[in-house]
Every structure is written in structure tokens, then in C-alpha cells.
Coordinates of C-alpha atoms in Angstrom, one line a residue:
M23 CA 26.5 -10.0 -24.8
S24 CA 27.1 -8.9 -21.0
E25 CA 24.1 -9.8 -18.4
N26 CA 23.8 -6.3 -17.5
Y27 CA 23.9 -5.0 -21.1
R28 CA 21.3 -7.4 -22.1
R29 CA 18.9 -6.3 -19.3
K30 CA 19.3 -2.8 -20.2
I31 CA 18.0 -3.7 -23.9
E32 CA 15.2 -5.8 -22.3
K33 CA 14.2 -2.7 -20.3
N34 CA 14.5 -0.1 -23.4
K35 CA 12.1 -2.5 -25.2
E36 CA 9.7 -2.7 -22.5
E37 CA 9.3 1.1 -22.1
K38 CA 9.0 1.4 -25.9
M39 CA 6.3 -1.2 -25.9
L40 CA 4.6 0.6 -22.9
E41 CA 4.8 4.0 -24.7
K42 CA 3.2 2.9 -27.7
T43 CA 0.4 1.5 -25.9
K44 CA -0.2 4.9 -24.0
K45 CA -0.6 6.6 -27.4
A46 CA -3.1 4.2 -28.7
P47 CA -6.4 6.5 -29.8
K48 CA -9.9 5.7 -28.4
K49 CA -12.5 6.5 -31.0
N50 CA -15.2 4.1 -30.7
S51 CA -15.9 0.7 -29.2
I52 CA -15.1 -1.0 -32.5
V53 CA -11.9 0.5 -32.6
I54 CA -11.2 -0.1 -28.5
K55 CA -12.1 -3.8 -29.4
K56 CA -9.5 -3.8 -32.1
L57 CA -7.0 -2.2 -30.0
S58 CA -7.5 -4.5 -27.0
I59 CA -6.9 -7.5 -29.4
W60 CA -4.0 -6.0 -31.0
F61 CA -2.5 -5.2 -27.2
M62 CA -3.0 -8.7 -26.3
I63 CA -1.0 -10.0 -29.4
C64 CA 1.8 -7.8 -28.7
L65 CA 1.6 -8.7 -25.0
I66 CA 1.9 -12.6 -25.9
L67 CA 4.5 -11.8 -28.1
Y68 CA 6.2 -9.7 -25.8
V69 CA 6.0 -12.5 -23.0
V70 CA 7.2 -15.2 -25.5
L71 CA 10.5 -13.1 -26.4
Y72 CA 11.3 -11.4 -23.3
G73 CA 9.7 -13.8 -20.5
M74 CA 8.0 -10.9 -18.4
I75 CA 4.7 -9.1 -18.4
P76 CA 5.1 -5.2 -18.8
H77 CA 5.1 -3.8 -15.0
T78 CA 3.3 -1.2 -13.4
V79 CA 5.5 1.2 -11.3
Y80 CA 3.2 3.3 -9.2
A81 CA 6.1 5.2 -7.8
A82 CA 9.8 5.3 -8.0
Q83 CA 11.3 2.5 -5.8
S84 CA 12.7 3.7 -2.4
R85 CA 14.0 2.2 0.9
Q86 CA 12.8 3.7 4.2
T87 CA 13.6 3.0 7.5
Y88 CA 10.2 1.5 9.4
N89 CA 8.4 3.8 11.6
S90 CA 5.6 2.2 13.3
S91 CA 3.8 5.7 13.7
T92 CA 4.0 6.5 10.6
F93 CA 3.6 3.4 8.3
D94 CA 0.3 3.3 6.3
S95 CA -1.3 -0.1 7.5
S96 CA -4.4 0.6 5.2
K97 CA -2.4 0.5 2.1
Y98 CA 0.0 -2.2 3.3
P99 CA -2.4 -4.6 5.5
G100 CA -0.9 -7.1 7.8
Y101 CA 2.8 -5.8 7.9
K102 CA 2.5 -3.2 11.0
E103 CA 1.6 -5.6 13.6
L104 CA 4.1 -8.4 12.6
L105 CA 7.1 -5.9 12.3
D106 CA 6.0 -4.4 15.9
N107 CA 6.0 -8.0 17.5
L108 CA 9.4 -8.6 16.2
K109 CA 10.8 -5.1 17.4
A110 CA 9.1 -5.6 20.6
A111 CA 10.9 -9.3 20.9
H112 CA 14.4 -8.0 19.1
P113 CA 14.9 -4.2 20.0
S114 CA 18.3 -4.2 18.2
W115 CA 17.0 -5.2 15.1
N116 CA 16.6 -2.6 12.2
F117 CA 13.8 -2.8 9.5
T118 CA 14.3 -1.0 6.0
L119 CA 11.1 -1.4 3.8
L120 CA 11.7 -1.6 0.2
Y121 CA 8.8 0.0 -1.4
T122 CA 8.6 -1.8 -4.8
G123 CA 5.9 0.3 -6.4
L124 CA 5.1 -2.8 -8.1
D125 CA 1.4 -4.3 -8.5
W126 CA 1.3 -7.4 -6.4
N127 CA -0.8 -9.4 -9.1
N128 CA 1.4 -8.3 -11.8
V129 CA 4.5 -9.5 -9.8
I130 CA 3.0 -13.0 -9.2
K131 CA 2.3 -13.2 -13.3
N132 CA 6.0 -12.3 -13.9
E133 CA 6.9 -15.0 -11.4
T134 CA 4.8 -17.7 -13.0
V135 CA 3.1 -17.6 -16.4
A136 CA 5.3 -15.0 -18.0
R137 CA 7.9 -17.8 -18.3
H138 CA 7.1 -21.1 -17.0
G139 CA 9.7 -22.6 -15.2
R140 CA 11.0 -19.4 -13.7
S141 CA 9.7 -20.6 -10.2
L142 CA 10.2 -24.2 -9.4
V143 CA 8.9 -26.7 -6.6
T144 CA 10.1 -30.4 -5.8
A145 CA 7.9 -32.9 -7.9
S146 CA 7.1 -34.5 -4.0
K147 CA 4.6 -31.6 -3.7
P148 CA 1.1 -32.2 -4.2
S149 CA -0.6 -31.2 -7.4
S150 CA -1.9 -28.2 -6.0
W151 CA 1.5 -26.8 -6.1
F152 CA 2.2 -27.3 -9.7
C153 CA 1.1 -24.8 -12.2
S154 CA -2.2 -25.8 -14.2
V155 CA -0.8 -25.4 -17.4
C156 CA 2.7 -27.4 -17.2
G157 CA 1.1 -29.7 -14.7
N158 CA 3.5 -32.8 -14.2
K159 CA 6.0 -31.6 -16.8
A160 CA 9.5 -32.3 -15.5
Y161 CA 12.1 -29.1 -15.4
D162 CA 15.6 -28.8 -14.7
N163 CA 17.2 -32.2 -13.7
G164 CA 13.7 -33.8 -13.7
S165 CA 13.0 -33.6 -10.1
W166 CA 11.4 -30.0 -10.1
R167 CA 7.8 -28.9 -11.5
C168 CA 6.7 -25.3 -12.5
A169 CA 5.3 -23.8 -9.5
S170 CA 1.4 -22.7 -9.5
E171 CA 0.4 -19.2 -8.7
A172 CA -0.7 -20.1 -5.4
A173 CA 2.5 -21.7 -4.4
V174 CA 4.5 -18.5 -5.7
S175 CA 2.0 -16.3 -4.0
Y176 CA 2.8 -18.0 -0.6
Y177 CA 6.7 -18.0 -0.6
M178 CA 6.7 -14.1 -2.1
D179 CA 4.2 -12.8 0.4
P180 CA 6.8 -11.2 3.2
R181 CA 4.1 -11.3 5.6
N182 CA 4.4 -15.3 5.9
S183 CA 8.0 -14.9 6.8
L184 CA 7.8 -11.9 9.4
N185 CA 8.5 -14.1 12.1
E186 CA 11.7 -15.2 14.3
D187 CA 12.2 -18.4 12.0
Y188 CA 11.7 -17.0 8.4
I189 CA 12.9 -13.4 8.6
F190 CA 16.5 -13.9 7.9
Q191 CA 15.6 -14.3 4.2
F192 CA 15.5 -10.3 4.5
E193 CA 18.5 -10.1 6.3
A194 CA 20.9 -7.5 4.6
L195 CA 24.1 -9.7 3.3
S196 CA 27.0 -7.3 3.7
Y197 CA 29.7 -8.2 6.1
N198 CA 28.8 -7.7 9.5
E199 CA 31.9 -8.1 11.6
A200 CA 30.7 -7.6 15.0
I201 CA 28.4 -10.5 14.9
Q202 CA 29.6 -12.8 12.0
T203 CA 32.2 -15.1 13.1
I204 CA 34.0 -18.5 12.4
D205 CA 32.2 -19.9 15.1
G206 CA 29.0 -18.8 13.3
V207 CA 30.1 -20.4 9.9
N208 CA 31.2 -23.9 11.9
Q209 CA 27.6 -23.8 13.3
I210 CA 26.1 -23.6 9.6
I211 CA 28.3 -26.2 8.2
K212 CA 28.7 -28.6 11.2
D213 CA 26.5 -31.3 9.5
V214 CA 27.9 -31.0 6.2
G215 CA 30.3 -34.2 6.1
Y216 CA 33.0 -33.1 3.5
M217 CA 33.4 -29.6 5.2
Q218 CA 34.9 -31.0 8.4
G219 CA 38.4 -31.0 9.7
S220 CA 41.2 -28.5 9.7
T221 CA 42.5 -28.7 6.0
I222 CA 40.8 -29.4 2.6
T223 CA 41.9 -32.2 0.5
Y224 CA 41.0 -32.0 -3.2
T225 CA 41.7 -33.2 -6.7
K226 CA 44.2 -31.1 -9.0
T227 CA 43.5 -30.7 -12.8
D228 CA 46.2 -33.5 -13.2
G229 CA 44.3 -36.0 -11.3
T230 CA 46.7 -35.9 -8.1
Q231 CA 45.5 -34.9 -4.5
G232 CA 46.4 -31.6 -3.3
T233 CA 45.8 -30.0 0.3
I234 CA 44.8 -26.5 1.4
N235 CA 46.1 -25.7 4.7
K236 CA 42.9 -24.0 5.8
S237 CA 39.4 -25.3 7.2
Y238 CA 36.6 -24.5 4.8
A239 CA 35.2 -22.2 7.5
Q240 CA 38.5 -20.4 7.3
V241 CA 38.2 -20.0 3.5
I242 CA 34.7 -19.1 3.9
M243 CA 35.6 -16.2 6.4
E244 CA 38.2 -14.8 4.1
A245 CA 36.0 -14.8 1.3
A246 CA 33.4 -12.8 3.1
K247 CA 36.1 -10.3 4.2
E248 CA 37.5 -9.9 0.8
A249 CA 34.0 -9.6 -1.2
N250 CA 32.3 -7.9 1.9
V251 CA 29.5 -10.6 2.0
S252 CA 27.9 -12.3 4.9
P253 CA 30.0 -15.2 5.7
Y254 CA 26.7 -16.9 7.0
H255 CA 25.0 -16.3 3.6
L256 CA 28.1 -18.0 1.8
A257 CA 28.0 -21.2 4.2
S258 CA 24.2 -21.3 4.1
R259 CA 24.2 -21.0 0.3
I260 CA 27.1 -23.8 -0.3
R261 CA 25.1 -25.9 2.0
Q262 CA 22.0 -25.6 0.1
E263 CA 23.5 -26.0 -3.4
Q264 CA 25.8 -28.9 -2.3
G265 CA 23.9 -30.6 0.4
T266 CA 25.1 -32.2 3.6
G267 CA 26.8 -35.5 2.5
S268 CA 30.1 -36.8 3.0
S269 CA 31.2 -35.5 -0.7
P270 CA 29.7 -32.3 -2.5
S271 CA 27.7 -32.8 -5.9
A272 CA 29.5 -33.4 -9.3
L273 CA 29.9 -29.4 -9.5
A274 CA 32.4 -29.3 -6.5
S275 CA 33.9 -32.8 -6.3
G276 CA 36.6 -32.1 -8.8
T277 CA 36.1 -35.5 -10.4
Y278 CA 33.3 -35.1 -13.0
S279 CA 34.7 -36.6 -16.1
G280 CA 36.2 -34.3 -18.7
Y281 CA 36.4 -31.6 -15.9
T282 CA 38.8 -33.1 -13.2
G283 CA 39.9 -30.5 -10.8
Y284 CA 37.5 -27.9 -11.5
Y285 CA 35.0 -26.5 -8.7
N286 CA 31.7 -24.5 -8.4
F287 CA 30.2 -24.6 -4.8
F288 CA 27.7 -21.9 -5.6
N289 CA 26.1 -23.7 -8.8
I290 CA 26.9 -20.5 -10.6
R291 CA 25.6 -20.7 -14.4
A292 CA 24.5 -24.5 -13.7
S293 CA 21.5 -24.3 -15.7
G294 CA 20.0 -26.3 -18.6
S295 CA 17.9 -29.2 -19.6
G296 CA 18.9 -32.5 -17.8
S297 CA 21.6 -33.1 -15.1
T298 CA 24.6 -33.8 -17.8
Q299 CA 23.8 -30.0 -19.3
I300 CA 23.3 -28.5 -15.9
I301 CA 26.6 -30.0 -14.5
Q302 CA 28.7 -29.3 -17.7
N303 CA 27.6 -25.8 -18.1
G304 CA 28.3 -25.1 -14.3
L305 CA 31.9 -26.6 -14.7
N306 CA 32.5 -24.9 -18.2
Y307 CA 31.9 -21.8 -16.2
A308 CA 34.4 -22.7 -13.3
K309 CA 36.8 -23.9 -15.9
S310 CA 36.5 -20.2 -17.7
Q311 CA 37.3 -18.7 -14.3
G312 CA 40.2 -20.8 -13.6
W313 CA 38.4 -22.2 -10.4
T314 CA 41.0 -25.3 -9.8
D315 CA 40.5 -25.9 -6.2
P316 CA 38.0 -25.3 -3.5
E317 CA 39.5 -21.9 -2.3
K318 CA 39.4 -20.3 -5.7
A319 CA 35.9 -21.6 -6.2
I320 CA 34.4 -20.4 -3.0
K321 CA 36.4 -16.9 -3.2
G322 CA 35.4 -16.6 -6.8
G323 CA 32.0 -17.3 -6.4
A324 CA 31.8 -14.9 -3.3
N325 CA 33.1 -12.2 -5.7
F326 CA 30.5 -13.1 -8.3
L327 CA 27.6 -12.7 -5.7
A328 CA 28.9 -9.2 -4.5
K329 CA 29.1 -7.9 -8.2
D330 CA 26.5 -9.5 -10.0
Y331 CA 23.5 -9.2 -7.0
I332 CA 24.3 -7.5 -4.0
S333 CA 25.8 -4.3 -5.5
N334 CA 22.9 -4.5 -7.9
G335 CA 20.3 -4.0 -5.1
Q336 CA 19.7 -7.8 -4.7
D337 CA 21.1 -7.9 -1.2
T338 CA 18.8 -10.2 0.6
L339 CA 18.1 -13.9 0.0
Y340 CA 14.6 -13.0 -1.2
L341 CA 15.8 -10.5 -3.6
Q342 CA 18.2 -13.1 -5.0
K343 CA 15.2 -15.2 -5.8
Y344 CA 12.6 -12.6 -6.5
D345 CA 14.1 -9.9 -8.5
V346 CA 11.7 -7.1 -7.5
D347 CA 14.6 -4.4 -7.2
D348 CA 15.0 -2.5 -10.3
S349 CA 18.6 -1.0 -9.3
D350 CA 19.9 -2.5 -12.3
G351 CA 17.4 -1.3 -14.5
S352 CA 15.4 -4.6 -14.9
L353 CA 13.0 -6.9 -13.0
Y354 CA 12.4 -10.5 -12.7
S355 CA 14.8 -11.7 -15.4
Y356 CA 17.9 -11.9 -13.2
Q357 CA 17.3 -14.3 -10.4
Y358 CA 19.7 -16.6 -8.7
M359 CA 17.7 -19.7 -7.9
Q360 CA 14.4 -21.3 -9.4
N361 CA 13.4 -23.2 -6.1
I362 CA 10.6 -20.9 -4.5
A363 CA 11.6 -22.5 -1.1
A364 CA 15.4 -21.4 -1.3
A365 CA 15.7 -18.3 0.3
K366 CA 13.4 -19.2 3.1
S367 CA 15.2 -22.3 3.9
E368 CA 18.6 -20.7 3.6
G369 CA 17.5 -18.2 6.1
Y370 CA 16.3 -20.4 8.5
S371 CA 20.0 -22.0 8.6
V372 CA 21.3 -18.5 9.5
K373 CA 18.9 -17.7 11.9
Q374 CA 19.7 -21.2 13.7
S375 CA 23.3 -20.2 13.7
Y376 CA 23.0 -17.1 15.5
S377 CA 20.7 -18.9 17.9
N378 CA 23.0 -21.2 18.7
M379 CA 25.6 -18.4 19.5
G380 CA 23.5 -16.5 21.5
L381 CA 23.1 -13.6 18.9
L382 CA 19.7 -13.1 18.3
N383 CA 19.6 -10.2 20.0
S384 CA 22.4 -8.5 18.1
N385 CA 22.3 -5.4 15.9
I386 CA 20.7 -7.1 12.8
N387 CA 19.6 -5.3 9.6
F388 CA 16.6 -6.4 7.5
I389 CA 15.2 -5.2 4.1
I390 CA 11.4 -6.0 3.8
P391 CA 9.6 -5.7 0.3
V392 CA 6.1 -4.2 0.2
Y393 CA 3.8 -4.3 -3.0
E394 CA 0.9 -2.3 -4.1
N395 CA -2.6 -3.8 -4.0
M396 CA -1.8 -6.8 -1.7
P397 CA -4.5 -8.9 -0.6
T398 CA -5.9 -8.1 2.9
E399 CA -5.1 -11.7 4.2
T400 CA -2.0 -13.3 3.7
C401 CA -1.5 -15.7 0.9
K402 CA -2.2 -19.5 2.1
E403 CA -0.2 -22.5 1.7
P404 CA -1.6 -24.3 -1.2
G405 CA -3.3 -27.5 0.0
T406 CA -4.5 -25.8 3.0
E407 CA -7.9 -25.6 1.4
N408 CA -8.7 -27.1 -2.0
I409 CA -10.2 -24.1 -4.0
V410 CA -12.7 -25.3 -6.7
T411 CA -15.4 -23.8 -8.4
Q412 CA -17.9 -26.5 -9.2
D413 CA -21.9 -27.4 -8.8
I414 CA -22.9 -30.1 -6.7
K415 CA -26.1 -31.7 -5.6
I416 CA -27.6 -32.4 -2.1
K417 CA -28.4 -36.0 -1.0
G418 CA -30.5 -36.3 2.1
T419 CA -33.5 -34.1 3.9
K420 CA -33.1 -31.1 6.0
V421 CA -29.5 -31.0 5.7
N422 CA -28.0 -27.9 7.4
V423 CA -25.6 -25.2 5.7
R424 CA -23.7 -23.6 8.7
E425 CA -21.7 -20.7 9.2
G426 CA -18.9 -22.4 10.8
K427 CA -17.1 -25.9 10.4
S428 CA -19.1 -27.6 13.4
T429 CA -22.8 -28.9 14.2
S430 CA -22.8 -26.1 16.6
S431 CA -22.4 -23.1 14.3
N432 CA -25.5 -21.4 13.3
V433 CA -27.8 -22.7 10.7
L434 CA -27.9 -20.5 7.5
A435 CA -30.2 -22.7 5.3
T436 CA -31.6 -26.0 5.3
V437 CA -31.3 -27.9 1.8
N438 CA -32.8 -31.2 0.5
T439 CA -32.1 -33.7 -1.9
G440 CA -31.6 -32.5 -5.6
D441 CA -31.0 -29.0 -4.5
V442 CA -28.1 -27.5 -6.5
L443 CA -25.3 -25.4 -4.8
L444 CA -21.9 -24.2 -5.8
R445 CA -19.1 -25.6 -4.1
I446 CA -16.0 -23.5 -3.7
E447 CA -13.7 -25.1 -1.2
I448 CA -13.1 -28.8 -0.4
A449 CA -11.7 -29.3 3.0
S450 CA -8.4 -31.1 3.3
Q451 CA -8.8 -32.5 6.9
M452 CA -11.9 -33.5 9.0
E453 CA -13.1 -31.1 11.6
N454 CA -15.4 -32.0 14.6
G455 CA -16.2 -35.3 12.8
Y456 CA -16.8 -34.1 9.3
Y457 CA -15.1 -32.6 6.3
W458 CA -16.8 -29.3 6.0
D459 CA -16.9 -28.1 2.3
K460 CA -17.5 -24.3 1.4
V461 CA -20.6 -23.8 -0.5
V462 CA -22.5 -20.9 -2.0
L463 CA -26.3 -20.5 -1.4
P464 CA -28.6 -19.4 -4.4
D465 CA -28.7 -15.8 -2.7
G466 CA -25.0 -15.5 -2.5
R467 CA -24.5 -16.3 1.1
K468 CA -21.7 -18.7 2.0
G469 CA -21.5 -21.5 4.5
Y470 CA -20.3 -24.8 5.2
L471 CA -21.8 -28.4 4.6
A472 CA -20.5 -31.9 5.6
R473 CA -19.4 -33.4 2.6
N474 CA -21.5 -36.5 3.5
Y475 CA -24.4 -35.1 2.1
I476 CA -22.8 -34.0 -1.3
V477 CA -23.1 -35.6 -4.7
E478 CA -20.8 -34.1 -7.5
T479 CA -22.5 -33.2 -10.8
A480 CA -21.8 -31.6 -14.1
D481 CA -21.7 -27.9 -14.5
I482 CA -25.1 -26.5 -15.0
T483 CA -24.9 -23.7 -17.5
N484 CA -27.2 -21.3 -19.3
C485 CA -24.9 -19.7 -21.9
N486 CA -21.8 -20.3 -23.9
D487 CA -20.4 -16.9 -25.0
T488 CA -16.9 -15.8 -25.9
A489 CA -15.8 -12.8 -24.0
M490 CA -12.8 -10.5 -23.3
T491 CA -11.9 -8.8 -20.4
N492 CA -11.7 -4.9 -20.6
T493 CA -9.4 -4.4 -17.6
S494 CA -7.1 -6.3 -15.4
V495 CA -9.5 -8.1 -13.2
N496 CA -9.4 -10.8 -10.5
L497 CA -11.0 -14.4 -11.3
R498 CA -12.4 -15.7 -8.2
N499 CA -13.5 -19.1 -7.1
G500 CA -17.2 -18.0 -6.4
P501 CA -19.4 -14.8 -6.9
G502 CA -18.6 -11.7 -4.6
T503 CA -15.5 -9.9 -3.1
T504 CA -16.1 -11.3 0.3
G505 CA -15.9 -15.1 1.4
T506 CA -14.1 -15.9 -1.9
T507 CA -10.7 -16.7 -3.1
V508 CA -8.7 -15.1 -6.0
I509 CA -7.7 -17.7 -8.5
T510 CA -5.6 -15.6 -10.7
T511 CA -5.6 -12.1 -12.2
L512 CA -6.5 -11.7 -15.7
M513 CA -5.0 -9.2 -17.9
K514 CA -6.8 -6.8 -20.2
G515 CA -7.8 -8.2 -23.5
Q516 CA -7.8 -11.8 -22.3
M517 CA -10.3 -14.2 -23.7
V518 CA -12.6 -16.3 -21.9
T519 CA -15.7 -18.2 -22.2
R520 CA -18.7 -17.2 -20.1
I521 CA -21.0 -20.4 -19.0
E522 CA -23.2 -19.0 -16.5
T523 CA -24.9 -15.5 -16.1
G524 CA -27.6 -13.9 -14.2
K525 CA -27.7 -15.9 -11.2
Y526 CA -25.6 -13.9 -8.8
E527 CA -25.8 -10.2 -7.9
L528 CA -23.6 -9.6 -4.7
D529 CA -21.4 -6.7 -3.1
G530 CA -22.6 -4.3 -6.0
Y531 CA -21.7 -6.5 -8.8
K532 CA -23.4 -9.0 -11.0
W533 CA -21.1 -12.0 -11.5
D534 CA -20.7 -14.6 -14.6
R535 CA -19.0 -17.7 -14.2
V536 CA -16.2 -18.1 -17.0
V537 CA -13.6 -20.8 -18.0
L538 CA -10.3 -20.2 -19.3
A539 CA -8.3 -21.5 -22.4
D540 CA -6.2 -23.9 -19.6
G541 CA -9.8 -25.2 -18.2
R542 CA -9.6 -23.3 -15.0
K543 CA -13.1 -21.9 -13.8
G544 CA -14.2 -19.0 -11.6
Y545 CA -16.3 -16.0 -11.5
I546 CA -15.9 -12.4 -12.9
A547 CA -17.8 -9.2 -12.1
Q548 CA -20.0 -8.7 -15.3
N549 CA -18.8 -5.3 -16.2
Y550 CA -15.2 -6.2 -16.5
I551 CA -16.0 -8.6 -19.8
D552 CA -17.2 -7.6 -23.2
I553 CA -19.2 -10.2 -25.2
V554 CA -17.3 -10.9 -28.4
D555 CA -19.5 -13.6 -29.8
N556 CA -22.9 -14.8 -28.3
G557 CA -22.9 -18.6 -28.6
N558 CA -26.6 -18.7 -28.5
S559 CA -27.2 -16.6 -31.9
G560 CA -27.7 -18.1 -35.3

């Protein structure tokens, strides 16, 4: 079955499921609850079978030239100032906005919990970068972990990359003869040991040595022109996939046992469980394509990228990692890489090449995605603050809770030994002589408390009720829509356990503390959950 045909089938099945849910009758509360349960069952089955959460498209996707005077900054916060700053610094740069029509929270769900392992981070990252469900479970060759929603949000939020260093992950990937040259390619591969020299020596399928009377840079330039793909994209992608050592990986060495003389520089179709399966799958594909020398592999890989990605709307590094363009009739399922940092790091290599050649002020085109319902503030890097929801007790008399992280900040309240507060952030670094943790006072005000005066304690609860969300709703680390952080977005019909109620009324809502099935805790506005079973009744 071809990839495009498979994606069309997935799209049709998704549309049929959404159509069925639209026709569901609403007669009374009992029927609604039954339908909610049925919807959740269907949703779980759909996610298991097809690896995506049905997406909400607010409008047909479109690409429009950025116009500062007409851009709706209230609907898409944070973009305008960043883009205007870039345009002022580089008047020749051109920005096209990709209006995805996709809900931001739904996008993050599809990139994470819809299919665990779709987005990966290196195992060397702190635990705050890892999915709370998968934890330390190994993926790919064993050195990768499933990324947390916070980690994916940080990399997916375009606003975090609308600066000179990282905007090149949004560069349009078609060939631009005016500014893309062999000198630029050599800049990108100058530290790649095996790509130096004026000729290419390789191993043939019979084990003997062969020579191509061209440099790697020449081959890349020819491949770019033939496929109409940026040579800088090709060079940075090879650098990313094969590393910078004196020899490429097993997929491009031509010497892997059982696959002598076959090469796959772009690691196309190289997926699986464990290194052996990954390498064999990639080399099986190279064998099927007849990639028997580096030139054939690079040119064949360039044509693959052009045909399967760039011509199908995935025409930036960002869109190759995050499939949020529906030009081919599908979303999320057709992504080139799992590494959430790949597009950003590859884009940085391209930027360095432009910079080294003095071409940063050239006529360069960028395609920037925007989403519906994005948070007002840019998504933070995991670990900047450790987001929690936990009760603490005070040790010490006349301890001040302050507005800011300093002893000179205004005092909000004074607390004493034994007083119980809610902690919602644990500071990761010392400021002004203390680790300042963020806490919530009994009246809902948020402030900062020096950790020296904090003692951890078990949750103090006043209920144990089974509940179900009656709409899509944010789970926050504390009560209130201001001063708190969204942990995740819950889907309609998701089951939770309510462990605290009646304590906080803020920002027009009563707030309940709940626990998810995976153990995460947080607060939900009370009117967005229905009690299914009251744990205090008989």
C-alpha cells in the first residue's frame, strides 16, 4: 500500500468518525453521559488504531504574506513584535504565514499522547523532558525517550524560534540559485571529516573500491538542482543524520554486513526497534532503490524529499518534523524525524552558512505556522521551573510570602509554623540568596516563599470522587486562570478523580483538584466536570 493511499484512508476514516459524533442526539443527562462514555471509547480506539486525536479545523488552511498593519495580534499573540523586529533587521526577508486552522492544544496531543514515541528527546535530558506515561522507557536505538508535552510545546511554539539564530527551520526549501552556492555547502560540511577532498572513495557491492571524480559538495549541488531542493537543506540533513566524524554511520558506510555497497545518507525508512533493525530497514530501502554509491544515494534521497515532502506542503524543516500542513490530505502521521530538536539544529547550521558567506541580508523566504488558541506567553523550556501541585507546611514564625523572588519584594502575607499552603512551582536556581518557590495562599493569591521555610507534606484532601470532563478543558497546576501553568488539556469524556473541592473560587470559577490516571495532579474549573460516583456515599 502506498504512503499517500494509506494517508487518504486514515483521513476518510477520521472524517466518518467525526460525522458520526456530530449526529449524536442529546435528550437528557443520562443519554449525554452514555454518549460521552461512548465517545471516549471511540476516541481511545481511534487513537490506538490510527495514532492521532481527531483534529478540529477552524477554517481551511491558507498561506498569506505577512502584513504587519493587518495582522491580528490579539488572536495570535506574540508573533507581530518578533516578526517586525526581524523585518527591520533584514528588510529583504519575506514572511509567509501558514494559517493551520488547528487548535494548539489538540496539536500538542497529536504530537505526544496520540502516539507515544512520535516525538523523542535524548536520554541525557532531565526527567522533566520525558513523557509522564513512558518515563525512562527506551525508544529507537535505546538512546531516546518519549518527549513530554512541555518539551514538544517548547519546540513547536514558533515564537521561540522567531529570532536570527533559529528562524531558518522555517526557510522555504526550494532551490534558490541566487544565494545557494557550492561555497555555502562547503561551509555546512567543513567539519564533516569524510566529506572533505575533491573525490569520493567508496565500497562497491563486490567489496572493491570505487572512485567518483566529484566532491561531496558537487554531488549535493547537482542533487539540489535536479530535485529543486535547497542544497543547504540537503547538506545540513546529511550532517544531522550521519554526524561529523571521519566516517558516516553504518547506513552510509557501504560496509555493513550483508549490505556491502549500499548507501542511505538521509536515513530514509530507517526505523524500527533497536539499532540492528533500524540499520537493516534503511539499507533494505537503499537496496530496493539501487543506491550503490554515494552519488546515487544522495541524488535519490533528494528526489525522495522533493516528491514525498516538499511537494506535499512539508516544505520547511519545521513542517517535515511537525506535519501540520494538510496539503496531502493528512496530518501528523507523515513526519521525517522523531527528534524534536532536529529542525531547530539543522536550521541553525543553515543560518551559520549564510552568516559565514555574508548572505544573511539576502532575499530569503520563510513560512511561519500559526495556530488557534495559542497561550498568551511563549511555551517555556522544561526544567526552567519545576511545575508541581502539592501541599506544603510552613516551618518558622512570621515567614513572609512575597510578590517577587527577592527579600525586597512587597510582602503579600505572613505565615507561621504548621500553616498549609499549595506549592505550584519549585525553583530550579537560586536568586537573591534563596530558592524561591511559588505558592498559593488560602485566598488564592500567588506569591513566592523561600524554600528554607518549607516542609513537604502529604496531600490534604476532602473528597474522593470519580468525575468525567464534559468538554475539552485545561488542567492547571493551581487554581485560577492567572498565575498558573497549563499542565495538559483534557479531552471531553476523560475520567479523573476529584480529591479537593470548595477551597478556591477565583477568576469567575470554583476550582477542584483532580488526579489523572497517570498520577498527575492539577486543578480544573468545577463546572467542566460531572461527578460520576461520589466516593463518600454508601
